[in-house]
Amino acid sequence: MKHIRSAISFSDFINQNKLIARIVILLCDLVFFTTRNIFKLSSYNSDNLIILSYHRLGDTIFTIPAIREIQKHFKLRITIVCFPESVPIYKLALEDVNFCVLQPGDLILNKRIINRKFRKTFKALRPKIIFDLIGGMSTASLLFNSRAKEIFGISKIQFRSIYDHFVEIREKPQLVDIYLDVISLICEISDRAAIKTFVKSVNPEGKILIHPLAGWKEKEWGLKKFAELAKRLKKEFDVSFILPPAQFSFDVIDEIINDGIGFHQTNSVEELIKNIKECSLFIGNDSGPVNIANFLGRPSFTIYGATNPDYTSTFQDHQIHIQKKLSCSALQYEKFCIIGGGQFICPGIQCMNLLSVEEVYDKVISLAREYCIIKN
């Protein structure tokens, strides 16, 4: 069991020692600058632009505005390197792009390095220009000896010399701005708010859809509370749960169905997208499915716990959220609470346990009555 704040990573140790940090950065500059410029001498003569964007499902959504801006400025053959589950989302949002799928197993050594097999696949793409929307050691392992003519990207300061055009990963909100910072390297963005806003799209005849899962337990409000919320909403609206297979026992699912609440099982991201498109209101924890609903313009209600809503919330009137603020909650410019948003085990998860069904219902009901048809 990891204890709160008891584990310090090697990078944290370096960052806490300014002299060591400077030495490490200078050594990295020397190695990466030399290597990169040697390989650039024989850069590829191609029309290929590669975007590194192998993110989790939710973060994939936040890269879309940046990729759209890249498409506007470069009339080249664009290939996105991403995880397989991101492909349906990018196909929905973007036109005239190709995909090079990175499997999770291609990331080795605790996901820090990309394996040799995929590096060969990447090299075969013969990129003229690369945009790195990931940053960190894994992309550094892919880019340091690249023969691309230009590399744009975000990363940590020790990897800056790999890039021809570099911006350090920001710590301030929002996540979508991290990727738009890369675009600021090629042009001035006059109205970020407009670029970040997805078009509102309502479907009042659809059902209220509830997704009770998240990336880790500290982000989950709990199935029992969601079931109680569904019972209350069911008095006025059609309500359904949506879940991937094998996440809960048949007894739990039977209980939901016996209460007259619908249930959808999704076996793919495509099915998830289809169900979200058909709903009137999407309710869930801070998770990928909620971000997809926000991208599709659906009214949504998000329950936050260990994460800071300032980084991911759309702040649109039809997409609202709730959070039980505690002394251990994330501060203004912190993405996560003091347990690192799941990096450490929280002994109580009080931010979720203390948030009552009554509090959630009182806030979500007005949204439901505005955007969902009330049953006869």
Short mmCIF file of C-alpha atoms in Angstrom, two decimals:
data_model
loop_
_atom_site.label_atom_id
_atom_site.label_comp_id
_atom_site.label_asym_id
_atom_site.label_seq_id
_atom_site.Cartn_x
_atom_site.Cartn_y
_atom_site.Cartn_z
CA MET A 1 0.00 0.00 0.00
CA LYS A 2 1.31 3.41 -0.95
CA HIS A 3 1.05 6.01 1.76
CA ILE A 4 0.15 9.61 1.12
CA ARG A 5 3.18 11.66 0.15
CA SER A 6 5.54 8.87 1.27
CA ALA A 7 6.82 7.96 -2.17
CA ILE A 8 9.09 10.39 -4.03
CA SER A 9 9.93 9.65 -7.64
CA PHE A 10 13.37 10.13 -9.12
CA SER A 11 12.15 13.14 -11.11
CA ASP A 12 10.65 14.67 -7.94
CA PHE A 13 13.99 14.21 -6.18
CA ILE A 14 15.79 16.01 -9.00
CA ASN A 15 13.25 18.84 -9.10
CA GLN A 16 13.67 19.41 -5.37
CA ASN A 17 17.44 19.90 -5.79
CA LYS A 18 18.05 22.92 -8.03
CA LEU A 19 21.74 22.28 -8.61
CA ILE A 20 21.18 18.64 -9.57
CA ALA A 21 18.26 19.70 -11.77
CA ARG A 22 20.45 22.18 -13.67
CA ILE A 23 23.18 19.58 -14.18
CA VAL A 24 20.67 17.00 -15.44
CA ILE A 25 19.08 19.50 -17.83
CA LEU A 26 22.47 20.57 -19.22
CA LEU A 27 23.52 16.95 -19.76
CA CYS A 28 20.21 16.19 -21.47
CA ASP A 29 20.60 19.29 -23.64
CA LEU A 30 24.06 18.17 -24.74
CA VAL A 31 23.02 14.59 -25.55
CA PHE A 32 19.68 15.35 -27.20
CA PHE A 33 20.84 18.41 -29.14
CA THR A 34 23.81 16.54 -30.58
CA THR A 35 21.83 13.41 -31.45
CA ARG A 36 18.89 15.29 -32.92
CA ASN A 37 21.04 17.48 -35.17
CA ILE A 38 23.07 14.54 -36.45
CA PHE A 39 19.90 12.72 -37.56
CA LYS A 40 18.42 15.92 -39.04
CA LEU A 41 21.28 16.02 -41.54
CA SER A 42 19.48 13.22 -43.40
CA SER A 43 15.89 14.35 -42.79
CA TYR A 44 13.03 12.78 -44.72
CA ASN A 45 11.80 14.35 -47.94
CA SER A 46 8.11 13.52 -47.60
CA ASP A 47 4.67 15.06 -47.20
CA ASN A 48 3.89 13.23 -43.97
CA LEU A 49 2.88 14.98 -40.76
CA ILE A 50 2.66 12.80 -37.65
CA ILE A 51 0.75 13.68 -34.48
CA LEU A 52 1.63 11.77 -31.32
CA SER A 53 -1.58 11.61 -29.29
CA TYR A 54 -1.85 8.27 -27.48
CA HIS A 55 -4.04 9.45 -24.62
CA ARG A 56 -6.69 7.86 -22.44
CA LEU A 57 -10.25 8.12 -23.70
CA GLY A 58 -11.12 11.36 -21.91
CA ASP A 59 -7.92 13.23 -22.72
CA THR A 60 -8.35 12.32 -26.38
CA ILE A 61 -11.27 14.75 -26.47
CA PHE A 62 -9.09 17.60 -25.21
CA THR A 63 -6.65 17.23 -28.11
CA ILE A 64 -9.29 17.71 -30.81
CA PRO A 65 -9.20 21.56 -30.94
CA ALA A 66 -5.40 21.50 -31.32
CA ILE A 67 -5.48 18.86 -34.06
CA ARG A 68 -8.12 20.83 -35.95
CA GLU A 69 -5.81 23.86 -35.88
CA ILE A 70 -2.92 21.73 -37.17
CA GLN A 71 -5.12 20.64 -40.08
CA LYS A 72 -5.85 24.27 -40.93
CA HIS A 73 -2.18 25.24 -41.13
CA PHE A 74 -0.60 22.21 -42.80
CA LYS A 75 -1.80 20.72 -46.07
CA LEU A 76 0.09 17.49 -45.59
CA ARG A 77 -0.78 13.82 -45.17
CA ILE A 78 -1.66 13.61 -41.45
CA THR A 79 -1.32 10.45 -39.40
CA ILE A 80 -2.30 10.28 -35.73
CA VAL A 81 -0.47 7.86 -33.45
CA CYS A 82 -3.04 6.84 -30.83
CA PHE A 83 -4.47 3.99 -28.79
CA PRO A 84 -7.14 1.84 -30.53
CA GLU A 85 -10.00 3.17 -28.39
CA SER A 86 -9.27 6.74 -29.55
CA VAL A 87 -9.70 5.96 -33.25
CA PRO A 88 -13.56 6.09 -33.25
CA ILE A 89 -13.47 9.46 -31.48
CA TYR A 90 -10.99 10.96 -33.91
CA LYS A 91 -12.96 9.57 -36.87
CA LEU A 92 -16.05 11.29 -35.50
CA ALA A 93 -14.29 14.63 -34.98
CA LEU A 94 -11.79 14.83 -37.85
CA GLU A 95 -11.68 14.33 -41.61
CA ASP A 96 -8.83 13.30 -43.90
CA VAL A 97 -6.58 11.77 -41.25
CA ASN A 98 -4.88 8.39 -41.05
CA PHE A 99 -4.10 6.34 -37.97
CA CYS A 100 -1.13 4.42 -36.65
CA VAL A 101 -2.36 2.41 -33.68
CA LEU A 102 -0.15 2.08 -30.64
CA GLN A 103 -1.11 -0.86 -28.44
CA PRO A 104 -0.78 -0.41 -24.64
CA GLY A 105 1.69 -3.30 -24.68
CA ASP A 106 4.02 -1.26 -26.89
CA LEU A 107 4.80 0.89 -23.83
CA ILE A 108 7.34 -0.89 -21.63
CA LEU A 109 9.31 -0.23 -18.42
CA ASN A 110 6.28 1.05 -16.52
CA LYS A 111 5.02 2.78 -19.68
CA ARG A 112 8.09 5.02 -19.88
CA ILE A 113 9.62 3.67 -23.10
CA ILE A 114 8.19 2.63 -26.48
CA ASN A 115 9.40 -0.78 -27.58
CA ARG A 116 11.64 -1.49 -30.55
CA LYS A 117 8.87 -3.04 -32.65
CA PHE A 118 6.75 0.11 -32.65
CA ARG A 119 9.77 2.37 -33.13
CA LYS A 120 10.36 0.52 -36.42
CA THR A 121 6.72 1.06 -37.36
CA PHE A 122 7.02 4.76 -36.54
CA LYS A 123 10.24 5.13 -38.51
CA ALA A 124 8.52 3.63 -41.57
CA LEU A 125 6.06 6.56 -41.55
CA ARG A 126 8.94 8.82 -42.69
CA PRO A 127 7.62 12.00 -41.01
CA LYS A 128 8.57 15.40 -42.34
CA ILE A 129 6.92 17.16 -39.39
CA ILE A 130 5.99 15.77 -35.97
CA PHE A 131 3.64 17.24 -33.37
CA ASP A 132 4.03 15.77 -29.90
CA LEU A 133 0.82 16.17 -27.88
CA ILE A 134 2.01 13.75 -25.17
CA GLY A 135 5.34 14.93 -23.77
CA GLY A 136 7.57 13.04 -21.39
CA MET A 137 9.92 10.09 -21.54
CA SER A 138 7.88 7.82 -23.81
CA THR A 139 7.80 10.29 -26.69
CA ALA A 140 11.41 11.26 -26.00
CA SER A 141 12.34 7.60 -26.59
CA LEU A 142 10.61 7.84 -29.96
CA LEU A 143 11.83 11.26 -31.08
CA PHE A 144 15.43 11.76 -29.94
CA ASN A 145 16.86 10.10 -33.08
CA SER A 146 14.06 11.04 -35.48
CA ARG A 147 14.92 12.18 -39.00
CA ALA A 148 11.94 14.54 -39.14
CA LYS A 149 12.74 17.99 -40.48
CA GLU A 150 10.80 19.73 -37.68
CA ILE A 151 9.44 18.60 -34.33
CA PHE A 152 6.88 20.68 -32.43
CA GLY A 153 5.78 19.67 -28.98
CA ILE A 154 5.13 19.90 -25.29
CA SER A 155 7.31 18.11 -22.79
CA LYS A 156 9.30 18.42 -19.61
CA ILE A 157 12.20 20.86 -19.63
CA GLN A 158 14.89 18.13 -19.69
CA PHE A 159 13.67 16.98 -23.11
CA ARG A 160 13.52 20.43 -24.74
CA SER A 161 16.52 19.91 -27.03
CA ILE A 162 14.75 17.10 -28.86
CA TYR A 163 12.34 19.67 -30.27
CA ASP A 164 12.84 22.36 -32.89
CA HIS A 165 9.86 24.22 -31.41
CA PHE A 166 9.22 23.53 -27.73
CA VAL A 167 6.84 24.61 -24.97
CA GLU A 168 7.01 23.29 -21.42
CA ILE A 169 3.91 21.45 -20.19
CA ARG A 170 1.77 23.91 -18.27
CA GLU A 171 0.48 23.25 -14.76
CA LYS A 172 -2.41 25.72 -14.88
CA PRO A 173 -5.89 24.92 -16.25
CA GLN A 174 -7.22 23.79 -18.61
CA LEU A 175 -6.11 20.46 -20.05
CA VAL A 176 -7.23 21.50 -23.52
CA ASP A 177 -4.88 24.50 -23.26
CA ILE A 178 -1.89 22.19 -22.82
CA TYR A 179 -2.36 21.05 -26.41
CA LEU A 180 -3.31 24.48 -27.74
CA ASP A 181 0.01 25.74 -26.34
CA VAL A 182 1.67 23.68 -29.08
CA ILE A 183 -0.40 25.52 -31.69
CA SER A 184 0.87 28.83 -30.31
CA LEU A 185 4.28 27.76 -31.66
CA ILE A 186 2.99 28.04 -35.24
CA CYS A 187 0.42 30.84 -35.01
CA GLU A 188 -1.26 33.27 -32.67
CA ILE A 189 -4.54 32.04 -31.19
CA SER A 190 -6.79 35.06 -30.83
CA ASP A 191 -9.84 33.36 -29.30
CA ARG A 192 -9.09 30.20 -27.35
CA ALA A 193 -12.56 30.13 -25.82
CA ALA A 194 -14.19 29.78 -29.24
CA ILE A 195 -11.80 27.02 -30.29
CA LYS A 196 -12.41 25.08 -27.06
CA THR A 197 -16.22 25.28 -27.16
CA PHE A 198 -18.11 22.35 -28.67
CA VAL A 199 -21.49 22.98 -30.30
CA LYS A 200 -24.53 22.41 -28.10
CA SER A 201 -26.78 19.58 -29.31
CA VAL A 202 -29.95 18.52 -27.50
CA ASN A 203 -32.26 15.53 -27.87
CA PRO A 204 -35.12 15.96 -25.35
CA GLU A 205 -36.85 12.76 -26.49
CA GLY A 206 -33.89 10.61 -25.44
CA LYS A 207 -33.35 8.92 -22.08
CA ILE A 208 -31.24 10.10 -19.19
CA LEU A 209 -28.08 8.00 -19.37
CA ILE A 210 -26.02 7.20 -16.24
CA HIS A 211 -22.44 5.93 -16.39
CA PRO A 212 -21.26 5.09 -12.83
CA LEU A 213 -17.61 4.21 -13.51
CA ALA A 214 -14.33 6.13 -13.77
CA GLY A 215 -10.62 5.54 -14.26
CA TRP A 216 -10.03 4.74 -10.58
CA LYS A 217 -12.07 4.26 -7.40
CA GLU A 218 -11.29 7.69 -5.93
CA LYS A 219 -13.24 9.21 -8.83
CA GLU A 220 -16.35 7.04 -8.38
CA TRP A 221 -19.42 8.19 -6.45
CA GLY A 222 -20.66 4.60 -6.12
CA LEU A 223 -23.21 2.41 -7.89
CA LYS A 224 -25.65 2.32 -4.96
CA LYS A 225 -25.88 6.11 -4.88
CA PHE A 226 -26.30 6.27 -8.65
CA ALA A 227 -29.06 3.64 -8.39
CA GLU A 228 -30.87 5.71 -5.75
CA LEU A 229 -30.50 8.82 -7.92
CA ALA A 230 -31.91 6.89 -10.89
CA LYS A 231 -34.96 5.82 -8.83
CA ARG A 232 -35.73 9.44 -8.00
CA LEU A 233 -35.25 10.65 -11.57
CA LYS A 234 -37.36 7.75 -12.89
CA LYS A 235 -40.46 9.29 -11.31
CA GLU A 236 -40.37 11.96 -14.03
CA PHE A 237 -38.03 10.68 -16.77
CA ASP A 238 -36.89 7.60 -18.65
CA VAL A 239 -33.55 6.56 -17.14
CA SER A 240 -30.97 3.96 -18.18
CA PHE A 241 -27.57 2.82 -16.99
CA ILE A 242 -24.76 2.24 -19.45
CA LEU A 243 -21.89 -0.09 -18.58
CA PRO A 244 -19.11 -2.04 -20.26
CA PRO A 245 -19.35 -5.84 -19.87
CA ALA A 246 -18.31 -7.69 -16.70
CA GLN A 247 -18.04 -4.59 -14.51
CA PHE A 248 -20.76 -5.57 -12.03
CA SER A 249 -22.36 -8.83 -10.91
CA PHE A 250 -25.59 -10.08 -12.45
CA ASP A 251 -27.30 -9.55 -9.07
CA VAL A 252 -26.55 -5.82 -9.22
CA ILE A 253 -27.74 -5.57 -12.81
CA ASP A 254 -30.92 -7.54 -12.02
CA GLU A 255 -31.64 -5.17 -9.14
CA ILE A 256 -31.36 -2.17 -11.47
CA ILE A 257 -33.67 -3.78 -14.03
CA ASN A 258 -36.20 -4.88 -11.36
CA ASP A 259 -36.48 -1.25 -10.26
CA GLY A 260 -37.70 -0.45 -13.76
CA ILE A 261 -34.48 1.25 -14.80
CA GLY A 262 -33.03 0.53 -18.23
CA PHE A 263 -29.64 -1.05 -18.78
CA HIS A 264 -27.30 -0.87 -21.79
CA GLN A 265 -24.11 -2.89 -22.14
CA THR A 266 -21.51 -1.48 -24.50
CA ASN A 267 -18.82 -3.63 -26.08
CA SER A 268 -16.97 -0.88 -27.92
CA VAL A 269 -16.35 2.86 -28.03
CA GLU A 270 -18.56 2.99 -31.13
CA GLU A 271 -21.49 1.61 -29.12
CA LEU A 272 -20.79 4.06 -26.32
CA ILE A 273 -20.86 6.98 -28.76
CA LYS A 274 -24.11 5.72 -30.32
CA ASN A 275 -25.84 5.54 -26.94
CA ILE A 276 -24.62 8.97 -25.89
CA LYS A 277 -25.89 10.47 -29.16
CA GLU A 278 -29.35 9.07 -28.39
CA CYS A 279 -29.57 10.36 -24.79
CA SER A 280 -31.09 13.60 -23.53
CA LEU A 281 -28.83 14.01 -20.49
CA PHE A 282 -25.62 12.23 -19.51
CA ILE A 283 -24.73 11.76 -15.83
CA GLY A 284 -21.44 10.36 -14.58
CA ASN A 285 -18.19 10.76 -12.68
CA ASP A 286 -15.24 12.68 -14.10
CA SER A 287 -14.43 10.18 -16.85
CA GLY A 288 -13.92 9.60 -20.56
CA PRO A 289 -17.62 8.97 -21.32
CA VAL A 290 -18.60 12.32 -19.75
CA ASN A 291 -15.97 14.06 -21.87
CA ILE A 292 -17.38 12.35 -24.97
CA ALA A 293 -20.87 13.56 -24.05
CA ASN A 294 -19.53 17.10 -23.64
CA PHE A 295 -17.82 16.89 -27.03
CA LEU A 296 -21.08 15.73 -28.63
CA GLY A 297 -22.78 18.79 -27.13
CA ARG A 298 -25.14 16.81 -24.91
CA PRO A 299 -26.32 18.28 -21.60
CA SER A 300 -24.25 16.61 -18.91
CA PHE A 301 -23.84 16.42 -15.15
CA THR A 302 -20.43 15.46 -13.75
CA ILE A 303 -19.57 14.39 -10.21
CA TYR A 304 -16.02 15.35 -9.22
CA GLY A 305 -14.01 13.97 -6.33
CA ALA A 306 -10.23 13.59 -6.46
CA THR A 307 -9.78 15.78 -9.54
CA ASN A 308 -10.07 19.53 -10.03
CA PRO A 309 -13.01 20.54 -12.28
CA ASP A 310 -11.16 23.69 -13.35
CA TYR A 311 -9.02 21.51 -15.63
CA THR A 312 -11.75 19.61 -17.48
CA SER A 313 -15.13 21.29 -17.03
CA THR A 314 -16.63 23.06 -20.05
CA PHE A 315 -18.31 25.74 -17.88
CA GLN A 316 -21.31 25.70 -20.23
CA ASP A 317 -24.81 26.25 -18.83
CA HIS A 318 -25.99 22.87 -20.17
CA GLN A 319 -22.94 21.01 -18.84
CA ILE A 320 -22.68 21.43 -15.07
CA HIS A 321 -20.96 19.67 -12.19
CA ILE A 322 -20.90 19.15 -8.43
CA GLN A 323 -18.05 18.56 -5.99
CA LYS A 324 -17.86 18.17 -2.22
CA LYS A 325 -15.03 20.54 -1.31
CA LEU A 326 -12.88 19.40 1.63
CA SER A 327 -9.60 20.53 3.18
CA CYS A 328 -7.81 17.80 1.20
CA SER A 329 -9.36 18.79 -2.16
CA ALA A 330 -7.21 20.05 -4.99
CA LEU A 331 -6.22 23.71 -4.74
CA GLN A 332 -6.59 26.28 -7.52
CA TYR A 333 -3.65 25.21 -9.68
CA GLU A 334 -3.57 21.53 -8.71
CA LYS A 335 -4.99 18.86 -11.01
CA PHE A 336 -5.52 16.38 -8.19
CA CYS A 337 -6.16 16.25 -4.45
CA ILE A 338 -3.32 15.54 -2.03
CA ILE A 339 -3.43 11.78 -2.74
CA GLY A 340 -2.50 12.50 -6.32
CA GLY A 341 -5.87 11.66 -7.80
CA GLY A 342 -5.40 7.93 -7.40
CA GLN A 343 -1.60 7.65 -7.33
CA PHE A 344 -1.95 6.88 -3.62
CA ILE A 345 -4.69 4.98 -1.81
CA CYS A 346 -7.19 7.28 -0.10
CA PRO A 347 -8.21 5.94 3.32
CA GLY A 348 -11.71 7.40 3.23
CA ILE A 349 -12.65 8.92 -0.15
CA GLN A 350 -14.68 11.40 1.88
CA CYS A 351 -15.17 13.76 -1.06
CA MET A 352 -17.40 11.08 -2.58
CA ASN A 353 -18.77 9.40 0.56
CA LEU A 354 -20.00 12.69 2.04
CA LEU A 355 -21.74 13.77 -1.17
CA SER A 356 -25.36 12.74 -0.66
CA VAL A 357 -27.95 11.60 -3.18
CA GLU A 358 -30.10 14.52 -2.06
CA GLU A 359 -27.38 17.06 -2.92
CA VAL A 360 -26.84 15.59 -6.37
CA TYR A 361 -30.56 15.27 -7.09
CA ASP A 362 -31.26 18.86 -6.03
CA LYS A 363 -28.69 20.13 -8.52
CA VAL A 364 -29.33 17.81 -11.47
CA ILE A 365 -33.13 17.96 -11.44
CA SER A 366 -33.31 21.48 -12.91
CA LEU A 367 -31.05 20.39 -15.77
CA ALA A 368 -33.23 17.34 -16.40
CA ARG A 369 -36.44 19.37 -16.42
CA GLU A 370 -34.94 21.81 -18.92
CA TYR A 371 -33.53 19.29 -21.40
CA CYS A 372 -35.56 16.07 -20.95
CA ILE A 373 -39.21 15.31 -21.72
CA ILE A 374 -41.21 14.51 -18.60
CA LYS A 375 -43.13 11.21 -18.76
CA ASN A 376 -46.92 11.30 -19.02
#
